[in-house]
Amino acid sequence: AVTSLRVTIFKASASFLRRATRDPTQAAWLARQSLCSRLRVACSCGEPLAPSLQQLGMAAVCPTYMNAYWASEHGAIALGHLYGTADAPLSADARMRAMPWVEAQVWVPLTDRPGESRTRRRVATTAGGGSEQGRLVVTQPWPGMARTIWGDAANVGTPGWKGDNKAYAAAYWCGYADEEGRPLLGFDLGDLATAWPDGSFSVSGRSPEMLKVGGLAVSAAEVEATLL
């Protein structure tokens, strides 16, 4: 299809590359497609992309194989890599930067009991490495992420409005407070992430998908990335 339709932009989930690492026949098929000579840019989305998979994508699919972070609720891409920027060369580390309309941070809940506000602290990065792992949070909204609410606040909850505002607020906008107990506005995306000193982020996976190993909480995505 890439050849016959003259496709130059390609987007797929990380599973597309995982199949090539697990099945030698898939890897051989991918190599025969000569995609690097045809594609101008490629992008991964839909699930976390490990650095090893991005390295494979840049070698076998397209030299400009970028990682990107989307979700249905956002209405738009939230994290990614700008294409063709000479001052930010692409590296096979799966790191992403917040888009210009997104204010992203990594927060660590200090308490996490059901029905109770969680105080938080913003993680600190070190000069030599990334921060500790925390929850990826967006601190400022933008119109595309809540199209049935934005600019229509007067009709929220009325009979003609479609949606469940209480469920929306409880799932995404509640549950955090500062050290003095005052509510904080933070769109908790439910994913584990690391913040880096250069302003980029690494997303490792869903926060509920955790394993207890020797008393430590390890995300399933971290285990998979290590195996890859």
Short mmCIF file of C-alpha atoms in Angstrom, two decimals:
data_model
loop_
_atom_site.label_atom_id
_atom_site.label_comp_id
_atom_site.label_asym_id
_atom_site.label_seq_id
_atom_site.Cartn_x
_atom_site.Cartn_y
_atom_site.Cartn_z
CA ALA A 1 0.00 0.00 0.00
CA VAL A 2 2.86 2.41 0.76
CA THR A 3 4.22 1.86 -2.74
CA SER A 4 1.00 1.77 -4.73
CA LEU A 5 -0.61 4.74 -2.95
CA ARG A 6 2.65 6.70 -2.68
CA VAL A 7 2.25 7.12 1.05
CA THR A 8 4.82 9.42 2.68
CA ILE A 9 3.39 9.77 6.22
CA PHE A 10 2.83 6.70 8.38
CA LYS A 11 1.24 6.31 11.84
CA ALA A 12 0.79 3.13 13.87
CA SER A 13 0.75 1.91 17.45
CA ALA A 14 3.81 0.43 19.11
CA SER A 15 2.33 -3.06 18.53
CA PHE A 16 3.28 -2.68 14.87
CA LEU A 17 6.95 -2.75 15.86
CA ARG A 18 6.50 -5.28 18.66
CA ARG A 19 5.40 -7.89 16.16
CA ALA A 20 8.66 -7.41 14.29
CA THR A 21 10.68 -8.07 17.47
CA ARG A 22 8.75 -11.22 18.37
CA ASP A 23 8.33 -12.88 14.99
CA PRO A 24 11.33 -13.30 12.64
CA THR A 25 9.03 -13.63 9.64
CA GLN A 26 7.46 -10.26 10.45
CA ALA A 27 10.89 -8.67 10.83
CA ALA A 28 11.98 -10.07 7.45
CA TRP A 29 8.78 -8.84 5.81
CA LEU A 30 9.30 -5.36 7.26
CA ALA A 31 12.85 -5.24 5.93
CA ARG A 32 11.69 -6.17 2.41
CA GLN A 33 9.30 -3.20 2.24
CA SER A 34 12.15 -0.65 1.97
CA LEU A 35 10.00 1.86 3.84
CA CYS A 36 12.95 4.10 4.72
CA SER A 37 13.30 5.09 1.07
CA ARG A 38 9.62 5.96 0.69
CA LEU A 39 8.38 7.51 3.94
CA ARG A 40 9.08 11.12 4.91
CA VAL A 41 7.89 10.89 8.52
CA ALA A 42 6.42 8.20 10.77
CA CYS A 43 4.73 8.45 14.16
CA SER A 44 3.84 6.05 16.95
CA CYS A 45 0.77 6.63 19.10
CA GLY A 46 -1.85 4.83 21.16
CA GLU A 47 0.45 3.11 23.65
CA PRO A 48 3.90 3.74 25.16
CA LEU A 49 6.85 3.37 22.82
CA ALA A 50 10.05 2.02 24.36
CA PRO A 51 13.37 3.54 23.21
CA SER A 52 14.39 0.17 21.74
CA LEU A 53 11.25 0.16 19.59
CA GLN A 54 11.82 3.72 18.43
CA GLN A 55 15.36 2.73 17.47
CA LEU A 56 13.92 -0.12 15.41
CA GLY A 57 11.39 2.22 13.81
CA MET A 58 14.08 4.73 12.81
CA ALA A 59 16.20 1.95 11.31
CA ALA A 60 13.55 -0.12 9.54
CA VAL A 61 10.60 2.20 8.87
CA CYS A 62 11.69 5.83 8.64
CA PRO A 63 14.67 7.82 9.98
CA THR A 64 12.14 10.32 11.32
CA TYR A 65 10.15 7.91 13.48
CA MET A 66 8.67 10.00 16.28
CA ASN A 67 6.86 9.12 19.47
CA ALA A 68 3.55 10.84 20.25
CA TYR A 69 1.00 10.81 23.07
CA TRP A 70 -2.73 10.94 22.36
CA ALA A 71 -5.94 9.93 24.14
CA SER A 72 -9.58 10.17 23.14
CA GLU A 73 -10.38 12.66 25.89
CA HIS A 74 -7.73 15.13 24.73
CA GLY A 75 -9.24 15.83 21.34
CA ALA A 76 -5.70 16.53 20.13
CA ILE A 77 -2.10 15.41 20.46
CA ALA A 78 -0.68 16.35 23.86
CA LEU A 79 2.98 15.29 23.72
CA GLY A 80 5.19 14.64 20.74
CA HIS A 81 8.16 15.86 18.75
CA LEU A 82 8.06 18.75 16.32
CA TYR A 83 8.98 17.75 12.79
CA GLY A 84 11.94 19.31 11.03
CA THR A 85 13.26 21.48 13.88
CA ALA A 86 17.03 21.84 13.60
CA ASP A 87 17.39 22.94 17.23
CA ALA A 88 15.68 19.77 18.54
CA PRO A 89 17.12 16.78 16.65
CA LEU A 90 15.26 13.50 16.97
CA SER A 91 16.82 10.89 19.26
CA ALA A 92 15.82 7.27 19.75
CA ASP A 93 14.95 7.77 23.41
CA ALA A 94 11.13 7.91 23.05
CA ARG A 95 11.03 11.26 24.85
CA MET A 96 8.32 13.75 23.98
CA ARG A 97 7.66 17.42 24.60
CA ALA A 98 4.38 19.07 25.44
CA MET A 99 2.68 20.72 22.50
CA PRO A 100 2.55 24.55 22.60
CA TRP A 101 -1.05 24.49 23.88
CA VAL A 102 -0.36 21.96 26.65
CA GLU A 103 0.95 22.59 30.18
CA ALA A 104 2.18 19.18 31.37
CA GLN A 105 3.80 18.19 34.66
CA VAL A 106 4.56 15.02 36.59
CA TRP A 107 2.97 14.85 40.04
CA VAL A 108 3.53 12.31 42.79
CA PRO A 109 0.47 11.65 45.00
CA LEU A 110 1.38 11.73 48.68
CA THR A 111 -1.84 9.94 49.69
CA ASP A 112 -4.00 7.73 47.52
CA ARG A 113 -7.03 6.63 49.51
CA PRO A 114 -10.41 6.31 47.72
CA GLY A 115 -12.68 9.30 48.26
CA GLU A 116 -9.90 11.41 49.74
CA SER A 117 -8.07 14.28 48.10
CA ARG A 118 -4.47 13.47 47.31
CA THR A 119 -1.86 16.04 48.12
CA ARG A 120 0.83 16.18 45.52
CA ARG A 121 4.29 17.40 44.88
CA ARG A 122 5.76 18.22 41.52
CA VAL A 123 8.75 16.01 40.87
CA ALA A 124 12.21 17.49 40.61
CA THR A 125 14.69 16.59 37.90
CA THR A 126 18.41 16.26 38.37
CA ALA A 127 21.18 17.53 36.13
CA GLY A 128 22.31 14.01 35.31
CA GLY A 129 18.98 12.28 34.78
CA GLY A 130 15.21 12.30 34.94
CA SER A 131 12.83 12.64 37.82
CA GLU A 132 11.27 9.89 39.82
CA GLN A 133 8.23 8.36 38.20
CA GLY A 134 4.85 9.99 38.85
CA ARG A 135 1.50 10.71 37.27
CA LEU A 136 1.31 12.70 34.03
CA VAL A 137 -0.95 15.70 34.66
CA VAL A 138 -2.11 18.57 32.45
CA THR A 139 -2.55 21.76 34.48
CA GLN A 140 -4.27 23.98 31.89
CA PRO A 141 -7.25 23.00 29.70
CA TRP A 142 -7.68 23.70 26.01
CA PRO A 143 -10.91 23.75 23.96
CA GLY A 144 -10.49 20.44 22.16
CA MET A 145 -10.31 18.25 25.24
CA ALA A 146 -13.93 18.73 26.42
CA ARG A 147 -16.01 19.80 23.46
CA THR A 148 -19.36 19.28 25.19
CA ILE A 149 -18.35 21.54 28.10
CA TRP A 150 -16.02 24.21 26.77
CA GLY A 151 -17.94 27.40 25.99
CA ASP A 152 -21.22 25.75 26.98
CA ALA A 153 -21.01 25.84 30.75
CA ALA A 154 -24.54 27.23 31.14
CA ASN A 155 -26.03 24.07 29.61
CA VAL A 156 -23.96 21.50 31.50
CA GLY A 157 -26.31 19.23 33.42
CA THR A 158 -29.50 20.43 31.72
CA PRO A 159 -31.85 17.89 30.06
CA GLY A 160 -30.56 18.71 26.59
CA TRP A 161 -26.89 18.25 27.51
CA LYS A 162 -25.19 14.96 26.66
CA GLY A 163 -22.70 13.74 29.19
CA ASP A 164 -22.02 12.89 32.82
CA ASN A 165 -20.34 15.90 34.38
CA LYS A 166 -19.91 14.28 37.82
CA ALA A 167 -18.15 11.26 36.34
CA TYR A 168 -16.00 13.52 34.14
CA ALA A 169 -14.95 15.71 37.08
CA ALA A 170 -14.30 12.78 39.39
CA ALA A 171 -12.22 10.91 36.82
CA TYR A 172 -10.03 13.75 35.61
CA TRP A 173 -10.31 17.00 37.56
CA CYS A 174 -10.62 15.95 41.20
CA GLY A 175 -8.50 14.17 43.74
CA TYR A 176 -5.53 16.53 44.17
CA ALA A 177 -4.92 19.17 46.77
CA ASP A 178 -1.93 21.22 47.79
CA GLU A 179 -0.13 20.84 51.09
CA GLU A 180 -2.68 23.12 52.76
CA GLY A 181 -5.66 21.12 51.53
CA ARG A 182 -6.79 23.50 48.79
CA PRO A 183 -8.09 21.76 45.64
CA LEU A 184 -5.77 21.77 42.64
CA LEU A 185 -6.91 21.80 39.05
CA GLY A 186 -5.11 18.96 37.36
CA PHE A 187 -6.20 16.72 34.49
CA ASP A 188 -4.79 13.37 35.66
CA LEU A 189 -4.17 11.32 32.52
CA GLY A 190 -3.74 8.07 34.45
CA ASP A 191 -0.30 7.35 33.00
CA LEU A 192 3.09 7.02 34.66
CA ALA A 193 5.76 9.36 33.38
CA THR A 194 9.22 10.77 34.03
CA ALA A 195 10.16 14.43 33.56
CA TRP A 196 13.59 15.32 32.16
CA PRO A 197 15.70 18.46 32.73
CA ASP A 198 15.29 19.54 29.10
CA GLY A 199 11.50 19.75 29.49
CA SER A 200 10.72 16.43 27.80
CA PHE A 201 8.73 13.51 29.17
CA SER A 202 8.89 9.72 29.00
CA VAL A 203 5.61 7.85 29.40
CA SER A 204 5.95 4.28 30.66
CA GLY A 205 2.36 3.05 30.89
CA ARG A 206 -0.97 3.10 32.68
CA SER A 207 -0.75 3.71 36.42
CA PRO A 208 -3.11 0.81 37.34
CA GLU A 209 -0.88 -1.67 35.47
CA MET A 210 1.63 -2.11 38.29
CA LEU A 211 3.52 -5.11 39.63
CA LYS A 212 4.83 -5.55 43.16
CA VAL A 213 8.44 -6.73 42.98
CA GLY A 214 10.33 -7.05 46.23
CA GLY A 215 8.05 -4.49 47.83
CA LEU A 216 8.57 -1.99 45.00
CA ALA A 217 5.91 -0.90 42.51
CA VAL A 218 7.06 -1.48 38.92
CA SER A 219 4.95 -0.71 35.87
CA ALA A 220 4.24 -3.51 33.42
CA ALA A 221 5.55 -1.29 30.63
CA GLU A 222 8.94 -1.01 32.36
CA VAL A 223 9.23 -4.79 32.52
CA GLU A 224 8.34 -5.07 28.84
CA ALA A 225 10.84 -2.36 27.86
CA THR A 226 13.60 -4.19 29.74
CA LEU A 227 12.78 -7.46 28.01
CA LEU A 228 12.79 -5.77 24.60
#
